[in-house]
PDB file of N, CA, C and O in Angstrom:
ATOM      1  N   UNK A   1      -6.054 -18.640  31.374  1.00  0.00           N
ATOM      2  CA  UNK A   1      -6.018 -17.373  30.684  1.00  0.00           C
ATOM      3  C   UNK A   1      -4.561 -16.981  30.442  1.00  0.00           C
ATOM      4  O   UNK A   1      -3.742 -17.087  31.328  1.00  0.00           O
ATOM      5  N   UNK A   2      -4.291 -16.566  29.244  1.00  0.00           N
ATOM      6  CA  UNK A   2      -2.942 -16.126  28.882  1.00  0.00           C
ATOM      7  C   UNK A   2      -2.792 -14.659  29.263  1.00  0.00           C
ATOM      8  O   UNK A   2      -3.623 -13.836  28.928  1.00  0.00           O
ATOM      9  N   UNK A   3      -1.735 -14.351  29.973  1.00  0.00           N
ATOM     10  CA  UNK A   3      -1.515 -12.975  30.405  1.00  0.00           C
ATOM     11  C   UNK A   3      -0.049 -12.611  30.233  1.00  0.00           C
ATOM     12  O   UNK A   3       0.833 -13.371  30.606  1.00  0.00           O
ATOM     13  N   UNK A   4       0.194 -11.440  29.697  1.00  0.00           N
ATOM     14  CA  UNK A   4       1.546 -10.938  29.515  1.00  0.00           C
ATOM     15  C   UNK A   4       1.700  -9.691  30.362  1.00  0.00           C
ATOM     16  O   UNK A   4       0.971  -8.711  30.182  1.00  0.00           O
ATOM     17  N   UNK A   5       2.610  -9.726  31.321  1.00  0.00           N
ATOM     18  CA  UNK A   5       2.831  -8.583  32.191  1.00  0.00           C
ATOM     19  C   UNK A   5       3.849  -7.600  31.622  1.00  0.00           C
ATOM     20  O   UNK A   5       3.925  -6.465  32.049  1.00  0.00           O
ATOM     21  N   UNK A   6       4.630  -8.054  30.642  1.00  0.00           N
ATOM     22  CA  UNK A   6       5.656  -7.195  30.065  1.00  0.00           C
ATOM     23  C   UNK A   6       5.006  -6.105  29.212  1.00  0.00           C
ATOM     24  O   UNK A   6       4.201  -6.386  28.339  1.00  0.00           O
ATOM     25  N   UNK A   7       5.343  -4.865  29.484  1.00  0.00           N
ATOM     26  CA  UNK A   7       4.806  -3.761  28.701  1.00  0.00           C
ATOM     27  C   UNK A   7       5.883  -3.191  27.793  1.00  0.00           C
ATOM     28  O   UNK A   7       5.630  -2.854  26.653  1.00  0.00           O
ATOM     29  N   UNK A   8       7.121  -3.115  28.271  1.00  0.00           N
ATOM     30  CA  UNK A   8       8.228  -2.639  27.448  1.00  0.00           C
ATOM     31  C   UNK A   8       8.167  -1.144  27.201  1.00  0.00           C
ATOM     32  O   UNK A   8       7.416  -0.415  27.832  1.00  0.00           O
ATOM     33  N   UNK A   9       8.976  -0.693  26.289  1.00  0.00           N
ATOM     34  CA  UNK A   9       9.033   0.718  25.933  1.00  0.00           C
ATOM     35  C   UNK A   9       8.510   0.916  24.522  1.00  0.00           C
ATOM     36  O   UNK A   9       8.883   0.188  23.615  1.00  0.00           O
ATOM     37  N   UNK A  10       7.638   1.901  24.348  1.00  0.00           N
ATOM     38  CA  UNK A  10       7.101   2.193  23.022  1.00  0.00           C
ATOM     39  C   UNK A  10       8.112   2.949  22.193  1.00  0.00           C
ATOM     40  O   UNK A  10       9.157   3.331  22.705  1.00  0.00           O
ATOM     41  N   UNK A  11       7.900   3.194  20.947  1.00  0.00           N
ATOM     42  CA  UNK A  11       6.698   2.798  20.223  1.00  0.00           C
ATOM     43  C   UNK A  11       6.748   1.324  19.826  1.00  0.00           C
ATOM     44  O   UNK A  11       7.814   0.779  19.566  1.00  0.00           O
ATOM     45  N   UNK A  12       5.595   0.706  19.806  1.00  0.00           N
ATOM     46  CA  UNK A  12       5.525  -0.712  19.461  1.00  0.00           C
ATOM     47  C   UNK A  12       5.453  -0.922  17.957  1.00  0.00           C
ATOM     48  O   UNK A  12       5.845  -1.943  17.448  1.00  0.00           O
ATOM     49  N   UNK A  13       4.920   0.056  17.269  1.00  0.00           N
ATOM     50  CA  UNK A  13       4.834   0.005  15.813  1.00  0.00           C
ATOM     51  C   UNK A  13       5.527   1.227  15.241  1.00  0.00           C
ATOM     52  O   UNK A  13       5.532   2.294  15.850  1.00  0.00           O
ATOM     53  N   UNK A  14       6.061   1.059  14.080  1.00  0.00           N
ATOM     54  CA  UNK A  14       6.719   2.172  13.409  1.00  0.00           C
ATOM     55  C   UNK A  14       6.214   2.239  11.973  1.00  0.00           C
ATOM     56  O   UNK A  14       5.989   1.213  11.336  1.00  0.00           O
ATOM     57  N   UNK A  15       6.037   3.440  11.479  1.00  0.00           N
ATOM     58  CA  UNK A  15       5.609   3.585  10.088  1.00  0.00           C
ATOM     59  C   UNK A  15       6.811   3.806   9.168  1.00  0.00           C
ATOM     60  O   UNK A  15       6.650   4.035   7.976  1.00  0.00           O
ATOM     61  N   UNK A  16       8.014   3.723   9.725  1.00  0.00           N
ATOM     62  CA  UNK A  16       9.212   3.878   8.899  1.00  0.00           C
ATOM     63  C   UNK A  16       9.394   2.641   8.042  1.00  0.00           C
ATOM     64  O   UNK A  16       9.482   1.531   8.545  1.00  0.00           O
ATOM     65  N   UNK A  17       9.409   2.821   6.749  1.00  0.00           N
ATOM     66  CA  UNK A  17       9.506   1.670   5.856  1.00  0.00           C
ATOM     67  C   UNK A  17      10.934   1.468   5.365  1.00  0.00           C
ATOM     68  O   UNK A  17      11.750   2.374   5.379  1.00  0.00           O
ATOM     69  N   UNK A  18      11.188   0.260   4.953  1.00  0.00           N
ATOM     70  CA  UNK A  18      12.458  -0.084   4.334  1.00  0.00           C
ATOM     71  C   UNK A  18      12.125  -0.514   2.903  1.00  0.00           C
ATOM     72  O   UNK A  18      11.442  -1.511   2.698  1.00  0.00           O
ATOM     73  N   UNK A  19      12.578   0.250   1.946  1.00  0.00           N
ATOM     74  CA  UNK A  19      12.222  -0.002   0.560  1.00  0.00           C
ATOM     75  C   UNK A  19      13.472  -0.395  -0.216  1.00  0.00           C
ATOM     76  O   UNK A  19      14.510   0.248  -0.097  1.00  0.00           O
ATOM     77  N   UNK A  20      13.356  -1.455  -0.979  1.00  0.00           N
ATOM     78  CA  UNK A  20      14.447  -1.913  -1.835  1.00  0.00           C
ATOM     79  C   UNK A  20      13.959  -1.875  -3.279  1.00  0.00           C
ATOM     80  O   UNK A  20      12.870  -2.364  -3.582  1.00  0.00           O
ATOM     81  N   UNK A  21      14.739  -1.293  -4.142  1.00  0.00           N
ATOM     82  CA  UNK A  21      14.397  -1.247  -5.560  1.00  0.00           C
ATOM     83  C   UNK A  21      15.146  -2.359  -6.281  1.00  0.00           C
ATOM     84  O   UNK A  21      16.336  -2.568  -6.053  1.00  0.00           O
ATOM     85  N   UNK A  22      14.425  -3.076  -7.136  1.00  0.00           N
ATOM     86  CA  UNK A  22      15.021  -4.162  -7.909  1.00  0.00           C
ATOM     87  C   UNK A  22      14.386  -4.151  -9.292  1.00  0.00           C
ATOM     88  O   UNK A  22      13.163  -4.245  -9.419  1.00  0.00           O
ATOM     89  N   UNK A  23      15.201  -4.019 -10.301  1.00  0.00           N
ATOM     90  CA  UNK A  23      14.678  -4.050 -11.664  1.00  0.00           C
ATOM     91  C   UNK A  23      14.401  -5.507 -12.035  1.00  0.00           C
ATOM     92  O   UNK A  23      15.283  -6.359 -11.944  1.00  0.00           O
ATOM     93  N   UNK A  24      13.153  -5.777 -12.398  1.00  0.00           N
ATOM     94  CA  UNK A  24      12.775  -7.140 -12.755  1.00  0.00           C
ATOM     95  C   UNK A  24      13.449  -7.563 -14.052  1.00  0.00           C
ATOM     96  O   UNK A  24      13.624  -6.767 -14.969  1.00  0.00           O
ATOM     97  N   UNK A  25      13.810  -8.837 -14.091  1.00  0.00           N
ATOM     98  CA  UNK A  25      14.427  -9.386 -15.298  1.00  0.00           C
ATOM     99  C   UNK A  25      13.696 -10.673 -15.681  1.00  0.00           C
ATOM    100  O   UNK A  25      12.860 -11.171 -14.929  1.00  0.00           O
ATOM    101  N   UNK A  26      14.029 -11.204 -16.812  1.00  0.00           N
ATOM    102  CA  UNK A  26      13.364 -12.426 -17.286  1.00  0.00           C
ATOM    103  C   UNK A  26      13.712 -13.643 -16.424  1.00  0.00           C
ATOM    104  O   UNK A  26      13.009 -14.646 -16.458  1.00  0.00           O
ATOM    105  N   UNK A  27      14.766 -13.554 -15.623  1.00  0.00           N
ATOM    106  CA  UNK A  27      15.128 -14.683 -14.762  1.00  0.00           C
ATOM    107  C   UNK A  27      14.401 -14.665 -13.416  1.00  0.00           C
ATOM    108  O   UNK A  27      14.452 -15.650 -12.683  1.00  0.00           O
ATOM    109  N   UNK A  28      13.714 -13.575 -13.092  1.00  0.00           N
ATOM    110  CA  UNK A  28      12.946 -13.511 -11.843  1.00  0.00           C
ATOM    111  C   UNK A  28      11.713 -14.389 -11.979  1.00  0.00           C
ATOM    112  O   UNK A  28      10.994 -14.324 -12.977  1.00  0.00           O
ATOM    113  N   UNK A  29      11.470 -15.225 -10.951  1.00  0.00           N
ATOM    114  CA  UNK A  29      10.345 -16.163 -11.002  1.00  0.00           C
ATOM    115  C   UNK A  29       9.196 -15.765 -10.093  1.00  0.00           C
ATOM    116  O   UNK A  29       8.064 -16.166 -10.303  1.00  0.00           O
ATOM    117  N   UNK A  30       9.475 -15.009  -9.046  1.00  0.00           N
ATOM    118  CA  UNK A  30       8.431 -14.589  -8.120  1.00  0.00           C
ATOM    119  C   UNK A  30       8.909 -13.385  -7.320  1.00  0.00           C
ATOM    120  O   UNK A  30      10.087 -13.054  -7.322  1.00  0.00           O
ATOM    121  N   UNK A  31       7.968 -12.767  -6.642  1.00  0.00           N
ATOM    122  CA  UNK A  31       8.243 -11.602  -5.814  1.00  0.00           C
ATOM    123  C   UNK A  31       7.628 -11.864  -4.446  1.00  0.00           C
ATOM    124  O   UNK A  31       6.481 -12.286  -4.343  1.00  0.00           O
ATOM    125  N   UNK A  32       8.388 -11.644  -3.393  1.00  0.00           N
ATOM    126  CA  UNK A  32       7.898 -11.829  -2.028  1.00  0.00           C
ATOM    127  C   UNK A  32       7.748 -10.464  -1.391  1.00  0.00           C
ATOM    128  O   UNK A  32       8.714  -9.719  -1.266  1.00  0.00           O
ATOM    129  N   UNK A  33       6.522 -10.124  -1.015  1.00  0.00           N
ATOM    130  CA  UNK A  33       6.245  -8.902  -0.264  1.00  0.00           C
ATOM    131  C   UNK A  33       5.943  -9.343   1.155  1.00  0.00           C
ATOM    132  O   UNK A  33       5.066 -10.170   1.380  1.00  0.00           O
ATOM    133  N   UNK A  34       6.683  -8.808   2.115  1.00  0.00           N
ATOM    134  CA  UNK A  34       6.495  -9.279   3.486  1.00  0.00           C
ATOM    135  C   UNK A  34       6.840  -8.186   4.477  1.00  0.00           C
ATOM    136  O   UNK A  34       7.431  -7.171   4.133  1.00  0.00           O
ATOM    137  N   UNK A  35       6.491  -8.456   5.714  1.00  0.00           N
ATOM    138  CA  UNK A  35       6.884  -7.574   6.804  1.00  0.00           C
ATOM    139  C   UNK A  35       8.199  -8.080   7.381  1.00  0.00           C
ATOM    140  O   UNK A  35       8.679  -9.158   7.017  1.00  0.00           O
ATOM    141  N   UNK A  36       8.744  -7.328   8.310  1.00  0.00           N
ATOM    142  CA  UNK A  36      10.007  -7.732   8.919  1.00  0.00           C
ATOM    143  C   UNK A  36       9.858  -8.986   9.767  1.00  0.00           C
ATOM    144  O   UNK A  36      10.837  -9.652  10.075  1.00  0.00           O
ATOM    145  N   UNK A  37       8.632  -9.353  10.138  1.00  0.00           N
ATOM    146  CA  UNK A  37       8.421 -10.562  10.938  1.00  0.00           C
ATOM    147  C   UNK A  37       8.931 -11.809  10.245  1.00  0.00           C
ATOM    148  O   UNK A  37       9.461 -12.718  10.886  1.00  0.00           O
ATOM    149  N   UNK A  38       8.794 -11.866   8.929  1.00  0.00           N
ATOM    150  CA  UNK A  38       9.297 -13.023   8.174  1.00  0.00           C
ATOM    151  C   UNK A  38      10.798 -13.151   8.337  1.00  0.00           C
ATOM    152  O   UNK A  38      11.327 -14.233   8.538  1.00  0.00           O
ATOM    153  N   UNK A  39      11.488 -12.020   8.296  1.00  0.00           N
ATOM    154  CA  UNK A  39      12.945 -12.036   8.321  1.00  0.00           C
ATOM    155  C   UNK A  39      13.530 -12.097   9.725  1.00  0.00           C
ATOM    156  O   UNK A  39      14.739 -12.096   9.885  1.00  0.00           O
ATOM    157  N   UNK A  40      12.662 -12.190  10.731  1.00  0.00           N
ATOM    158  CA  UNK A  40      13.149 -12.508  12.074  1.00  0.00           C
ATOM    159  C   UNK A  40      13.505 -13.992  12.151  1.00  0.00           C
ATOM    160  O   UNK A  40      14.298 -14.388  12.991  1.00  0.00           O
ATOM    161  N   UNK A  41      12.903 -14.790  11.283  1.00  0.00           N
ATOM    162  CA  UNK A  41      13.088 -16.241  11.343  1.00  0.00           C
ATOM    163  C   UNK A  41      13.702 -16.840  10.083  1.00  0.00           C
ATOM    164  O   UNK A  41      14.145 -17.980  10.104  1.00  0.00           O
ATOM    165  N   UNK A  42      13.693 -16.120   8.973  1.00  0.00           N
ATOM    166  CA  UNK A  42      14.260 -16.601   7.706  1.00  0.00           C
ATOM    167  C   UNK A  42      15.171 -15.539   7.120  1.00  0.00           C
ATOM    168  O   UNK A  42      14.893 -14.351   7.241  1.00  0.00           O
ATOM    169  N   UNK A  43      16.223 -15.985   6.454  1.00  0.00           N
ATOM    170  CA  UNK A  43      17.012 -15.037   5.678  1.00  0.00           C
ATOM    171  C   UNK A  43      16.516 -15.090   4.228  1.00  0.00           C
ATOM    172  O   UNK A  43      15.665 -15.911   3.884  1.00  0.00           O
ATOM    173  N   UNK A  44      17.024 -14.218   3.383  1.00  0.00           N
ATOM    174  CA  UNK A  44      16.564 -14.157   1.988  1.00  0.00           C
ATOM    175  C   UNK A  44      16.693 -15.495   1.271  1.00  0.00           C
ATOM    176  O   UNK A  44      15.780 -15.925   0.558  1.00  0.00           O
ATOM    177  N   UNK A  45      17.821 -16.156   1.447  1.00  0.00           N
ATOM    178  CA  UNK A  45      18.058 -17.417   0.752  1.00  0.00           C
ATOM    179  C   UNK A  45      17.061 -18.491   1.187  1.00  0.00           C
ATOM    180  O   UNK A  45      16.590 -19.286   0.369  1.00  0.00           O
ATOM    181  N   UNK A  46      16.750 -18.542   2.480  1.00  0.00           N
ATOM    182  CA  UNK A  46      15.796 -19.532   2.974  1.00  0.00           C
ATOM    183  C   UNK A  46      14.401 -19.288   2.400  1.00  0.00           C
ATOM    184  O   UNK A  46      13.693 -20.236   2.047  1.00  0.00           O
ATOM    185  N   UNK A  47      14.009 -18.026   2.286  1.00  0.00           N
ATOM    186  CA  UNK A  47      12.710 -17.709   1.691  1.00  0.00           C
ATOM    187  C   UNK A  47      12.674 -18.183   0.244  1.00  0.00           C
ATOM    188  O   UNK A  47      11.719 -18.826  -0.199  1.00  0.00           O
ATOM    189  N   UNK A  48      13.722 -17.904  -0.506  1.00  0.00           N
ATOM    190  CA  UNK A  48      13.791 -18.327  -1.908  1.00  0.00           C
ATOM    191  C   UNK A  48      13.728 -19.850  -2.013  1.00  0.00           C
ATOM    192  O   UNK A  48      12.994 -20.396  -2.851  1.00  0.00           O
ATOM    193  N   UNK A  49      14.456 -20.556  -1.166  1.00  0.00           N
ATOM    194  CA  UNK A  49      14.444 -22.023  -1.199  1.00  0.00           C
ATOM    195  C   UNK A  49      13.044 -22.554  -0.908  1.00  0.00           C
ATOM    196  O   UNK A  49      12.551 -23.451  -1.616  1.00  0.00           O
ATOM    197  N   UNK A  50      12.390 -22.026   0.103  1.00  0.00           N
ATOM    198  CA  UNK A  50      11.041 -22.497   0.453  1.00  0.00           C
ATOM    199  C   UNK A  50      10.044 -22.236  -0.674  1.00  0.00           C
ATOM    200  O   UNK A  50       9.270 -23.123  -1.039  1.00  0.00           O
ATOM    201  N   UNK A  51      10.038 -21.027  -1.207  1.00  0.00           N
ATOM    202  CA  UNK A  51       9.082 -20.691  -2.264  1.00  0.00           C
ATOM    203  C   UNK A  51       9.378 -21.490  -3.529  1.00  0.00           C
ATOM    204  O   UNK A  51       8.463 -22.026  -4.167  1.00  0.00           O
ATOM    205  N   UNK A  52      10.643 -21.615  -3.903  1.00  0.00           N
ATOM    206  CA  UNK A  52      11.007 -22.390  -5.090  1.00  0.00           C
ATOM    207  C   UNK A  52      10.580 -23.839  -4.943  1.00  0.00           C
ATOM    208  O   UNK A  52       9.983 -24.417  -5.865  1.00  0.00           O
ATOM    209  N   UNK A  53      10.867 -24.449  -3.789  1.00  0.00           N
ATOM    210  CA  UNK A  53      10.452 -25.840  -3.547  1.00  0.00           C
ATOM    211  C   UNK A  53       8.942 -25.973  -3.692  1.00  0.00           C
ATOM    212  O   UNK A  53       8.446 -26.895  -4.339  1.00  0.00           O
ATOM    213  N   UNK A  54       8.210 -25.055  -3.091  1.00  0.00           N
ATOM    214  CA  UNK A  54       6.747 -25.135  -3.122  1.00  0.00           C
ATOM    215  C   UNK A  54       6.227 -25.006  -4.551  1.00  0.00           C
ATOM    216  O   UNK A  54       5.356 -25.772  -4.965  1.00  0.00           O
ATOM    217  N   UNK A  55       6.731 -24.044  -5.302  1.00  0.00           N
ATOM    218  CA  UNK A  55       6.265 -23.853  -6.680  1.00  0.00           C
ATOM    219  C   UNK A  55       6.544 -25.068  -7.554  1.00  0.00           C
ATOM    220  O   UNK A  55       5.755 -25.398  -8.445  1.00  0.00           O
ATOM    221  N   UNK A  56       7.662 -25.748  -7.305  1.00  0.00           N
ATOM    222  CA  UNK A  56       8.014 -26.931  -8.096  1.00  0.00           C
ATOM    223  C   UNK A  56       7.229 -28.162  -7.683  1.00  0.00           C
ATOM    224  O   UNK A  56       6.944 -29.024  -8.510  1.00  0.00           O
ATOM    225  N   UNK A  57       6.859 -28.265  -6.402  1.00  0.00           N
ATOM    226  CA  UNK A  57       6.225 -29.488  -5.896  1.00  0.00           C
ATOM    227  C   UNK A  57       4.719 -29.384  -5.702  1.00  0.00           C
ATOM    228  O   UNK A  57       4.039 -30.413  -5.660  1.00  0.00           O
ATOM    229  N   UNK A  58       4.200 -28.184  -5.563  1.00  0.00           N
ATOM    230  CA  UNK A  58       2.759 -27.995  -5.364  1.00  0.00           C
ATOM    231  C   UNK A  58       2.307 -26.818  -6.232  1.00  0.00           C
ATOM    232  O   UNK A  58       1.897 -25.782  -5.713  1.00  0.00           O
ATOM    233  N   UNK A  59       2.384 -26.947  -7.552  1.00  0.00           N
ATOM    234  CA  UNK A  59       2.125 -25.803  -8.436  1.00  0.00           C
ATOM    235  C   UNK A  59       0.703 -25.249  -8.332  1.00  0.00           C
ATOM    236  O   UNK A  59       0.477 -24.077  -8.644  1.00  0.00           O
ATOM    237  N   UNK A  60      -0.244 -26.058  -7.891  1.00  0.00           N
ATOM    238  CA  UNK A  60      -1.621 -25.572  -7.772  1.00  0.00           C
ATOM    239  C   UNK A  60      -1.901 -24.945  -6.406  1.00  0.00           C
ATOM    240  O   UNK A  60      -2.970 -24.402  -6.174  1.00  0.00           O
ATOM    241  N   UNK A  61      -0.931 -24.990  -5.501  1.00  0.00           N
ATOM    242  CA  UNK A  61      -1.118 -24.483  -4.148  1.00  0.00           C
ATOM    243  C   UNK A  61      -0.841 -22.995  -4.012  1.00  0.00           C
ATOM    244  O   UNK A  61      -0.570 -22.295  -4.988  1.00  0.00           O
ATOM    245  N   UNK A  62      -0.912 -22.532  -2.785  1.00  0.00           N
ATOM    246  CA  UNK A  62      -0.696 -21.124  -2.469  1.00  0.00           C
ATOM    247  C   UNK A  62       0.626 -20.964  -1.721  1.00  0.00           C
ATOM    248  O   UNK A  62       0.716 -21.301  -0.546  1.00  0.00           O
ATOM    249  N   UNK A  63       1.670 -20.460  -2.384  1.00  0.00           N
ATOM    250  CA  UNK A  63       2.974 -20.346  -1.729  1.00  0.00           C
ATOM    251  C   UNK A  63       2.969 -19.391  -0.534  1.00  0.00           C
ATOM    252  O   UNK A  63       3.734 -19.574   0.404  1.00  0.00           O
ATOM    253  N   UNK A  64       2.084 -18.392  -0.537  1.00  0.00           N
ATOM    254  CA  UNK A  64       2.027 -17.464   0.600  1.00  0.00           C
ATOM    255  C   UNK A  64       1.548 -18.192   1.852  1.00  0.00           C
ATOM    256  O   UNK A  64       2.118 -18.024   2.931  1.00  0.00           O
ATOM    257  N   UNK A  65       0.511 -19.020   1.719  1.00  0.00           N
ATOM    258  CA  UNK A  65       0.009 -19.779   2.872  1.00  0.00           C
ATOM    259  C   UNK A  65       1.068 -20.757   3.371  1.00  0.00           C
ATOM    260  O   UNK A  65       1.227 -20.941   4.574  1.00  0.00           O
ATOM    261  N   UNK A  66       1.781 -21.375   2.439  1.00  0.00           N
ATOM    262  CA  UNK A  66       2.846 -22.305   2.818  1.00  0.00           C
ATOM    263  C   UNK A  66       3.936 -21.574   3.604  1.00  0.00           C
ATOM    264  O   UNK A  66       4.396 -22.055   4.641  1.00  0.00           O
ATOM    265  N   UNK A  67       4.329 -20.402   3.127  1.00  0.00           N
ATOM    266  CA  UNK A  67       5.389 -19.647   3.789  1.00  0.00           C
ATOM    267  C   UNK A  67       4.948 -19.187   5.180  1.00  0.00           C
ATOM    268  O   UNK A  67       5.732 -19.237   6.124  1.00  0.00           O
ATOM    269  N   UNK A  68       3.691 -18.787   5.312  1.00  0.00           N
ATOM    270  CA  UNK A  68       3.175 -18.390   6.631  1.00  0.00           C
ATOM    271  C   UNK A  68       3.174 -19.596   7.575  1.00  0.00           C
ATOM    272  O   UNK A  68       3.555 -19.482   8.745  1.00  0.00           O
ATOM    273  N   UNK A  69       2.767 -20.765   7.082  1.00  0.00           N
ATOM    274  CA  UNK A  69       2.770 -21.971   7.918  1.00  0.00           C
ATOM    275  C   UNK A  69       4.188 -22.315   8.370  1.00  0.00           C
ATOM    276  O   UNK A  69       4.411 -22.663   9.538  1.00  0.00           O
ATOM    277  N   UNK A  70       5.153 -22.223   7.468  1.00  0.00           N
ATOM    278  CA  UNK A  70       6.549 -22.492   7.818  1.00  0.00           C
ATOM    279  C   UNK A  70       7.058 -21.472   8.839  1.00  0.00           C
ATOM    280  O   UNK A  70       7.793 -21.818   9.761  1.00  0.00           O
ATOM    281  N   UNK A  71       6.664 -20.221   8.659  1.00  0.00           N
ATOM    282  CA  UNK A  71       7.056 -19.168   9.598  1.00  0.00           C
ATOM    283  C   UNK A  71       6.484 -19.441  10.988  1.00  0.00           C
ATOM    284  O   UNK A  71       7.204 -19.364  11.982  1.00  0.00           O
ATOM    285  N   UNK A  72       5.209 -19.790  11.063  1.00  0.00           N
ATOM    286  CA  UNK A  72       4.589 -20.084  12.357  1.00  0.00           C
ATOM    287  C   UNK A  72       5.246 -21.286  13.025  1.00  0.00           C
ATOM    288  O   UNK A  72       5.477 -21.281  14.236  1.00  0.00           O
ATOM    289  N   UNK A  73       5.549 -22.307  12.228  1.00  0.00           N
ATOM    290  CA  UNK A  73       6.225 -23.486  12.770  1.00  0.00           C
ATOM    291  C   UNK A  73       7.585 -23.111  13.342  1.00  0.00           C
ATOM    292  O   UNK A  73       7.932 -23.487  14.467  1.00  0.00           O
ATOM    293  N   UNK A  74       8.352 -22.332  12.583  1.00  0.00           N
ATOM    294  CA  UNK A  74       9.693 -21.953  13.035  1.00  0.00           C
ATOM    295  C   UNK A  74       9.632 -21.038  14.259  1.00  0.00           C
ATOM    296  O   UNK A  74      10.415 -21.189  15.192  1.00  0.00           O
ATOM    297  N   UNK A  75       8.685 -20.110  14.281  1.00  0.00           N
ATOM    298  CA  UNK A  75       8.545 -19.208  15.424  1.00  0.00           C
ATOM    299  C   UNK A  75       8.155 -19.988  16.673  1.00  0.00           C
ATOM    300  O   UNK A  75       8.709 -19.761  17.746  1.00  0.00           O
ATOM    301  N   UNK A  76       7.213 -20.927  16.533  1.00  0.00           N
ATOM    302  CA  UNK A  76       6.786 -21.737  17.684  1.00  0.00           C
ATOM    303  C   UNK A  76       7.929 -22.610  18.173  1.00  0.00           C
ATOM    304  O   UNK A  76       8.162 -22.722  19.381  1.00  0.00           O
ATOM    305  N   UNK A  77       8.663 -23.210  17.246  1.00  0.00           N
ATOM    306  CA  UNK A  77       9.796 -24.059  17.617  1.00  0.00           C
ATOM    307  C   UNK A  77      10.859 -23.237  18.332  1.00  0.00           C
ATOM    308  O   UNK A  77      11.415 -23.666  19.342  1.00  0.00           O
ATOM    309  N   UNK A  78      11.111 -22.041  17.838  1.00  0.00           N
ATOM    310  CA  UNK A  78      12.100 -21.150  18.444  1.00  0.00           C
ATOM    311  C   UNK A  78      11.684 -20.779  19.863  1.00  0.00           C
ATOM    312  O   UNK A  78      12.489 -20.804  20.782  1.00  0.00           O
ATOM    313  N   UNK A  79      10.415 -20.427  20.052  1.00  0.00           N
ATOM    314  CA  UNK A  79       9.926 -20.062  21.382  1.00  0.00           C
ATOM    315  C   UNK A  79       9.908 -21.262  22.309  1.00  0.00           C
ATOM    316  O   UNK A  79      10.216 -21.159  23.482  1.00  0.00           O
ATOM    317  N   UNK A  80       9.531 -22.429  21.795  1.00  0.00           N
ATOM    318  CA  UNK A  80       9.475 -23.644  22.620  1.00  0.00           C
ATOM    319  C   UNK A  80      10.869 -24.004  23.128  1.00  0.00           C
ATOM    320  O   UNK A  80      11.037 -24.416  24.268  1.00  0.00           O
ATOM    321  N   UNK A  81      11.889 -23.836  22.296  1.00  0.00           N
ATOM    322  CA  UNK A  81      13.266 -24.153  22.705  1.00  0.00           C
ATOM    323  C   UNK A  81      13.752 -23.229  23.815  1.00  0.00           C
ATOM    324  O   UNK A  81      14.692 -23.554  24.518  1.00  0.00           O
ATOM    325  N   UNK A  82      13.082 -22.082  23.975  1.00  0.00           N
ATOM    326  CA  UNK A  82      13.478 -21.150  25.029  1.00  0.00           C
ATOM    327  C   UNK A  82      13.008 -21.559  26.415  1.00  0.00           C
ATOM    328  O   UNK A  82      13.481 -21.056  27.414  1.00  0.00           O
ATOM    329  N   UNK A  83      12.050 -22.512  26.476  1.00  0.00           N
ATOM    330  CA  UNK A  83      11.557 -22.973  27.781  1.00  0.00           C
ATOM    331  C   UNK A  83      12.456 -24.058  28.330  1.00  0.00           C
ATOM    332  O   UNK A  83      12.931 -24.908  27.617  1.00  0.00           O
ATOM    333  N   UNK A  84      12.693 -24.034  29.657  1.00  0.00           N
ATOM    334  CA  UNK A  84      13.518 -25.084  30.251  1.00  0.00           C
ATOM    335  C   UNK A  84      12.672 -26.049  31.033  1.00  0.00           C
ATOM    336  O   UNK A  84      11.636 -25.793  31.472  1.00  0.00           O
TER     337      UNK A  84
END
């Protein structure tokens, strides 16, 4: 059974949003809507590289599912490296 004894200090969730305005142009190819969890493991450039690669190599696929899979892989790898 998995058990976490750490409770920490609340609040655990916040409704404070971070909004960025960007005027769309003809050179924009896609829009990524995400939570801050994505950016704990990727920076903006890495997200663009991953999505661009996916759109060019798997045009019939789902880039959101691909990005989530990459995020889970990176998060698991990051946590695994923390174990000695």
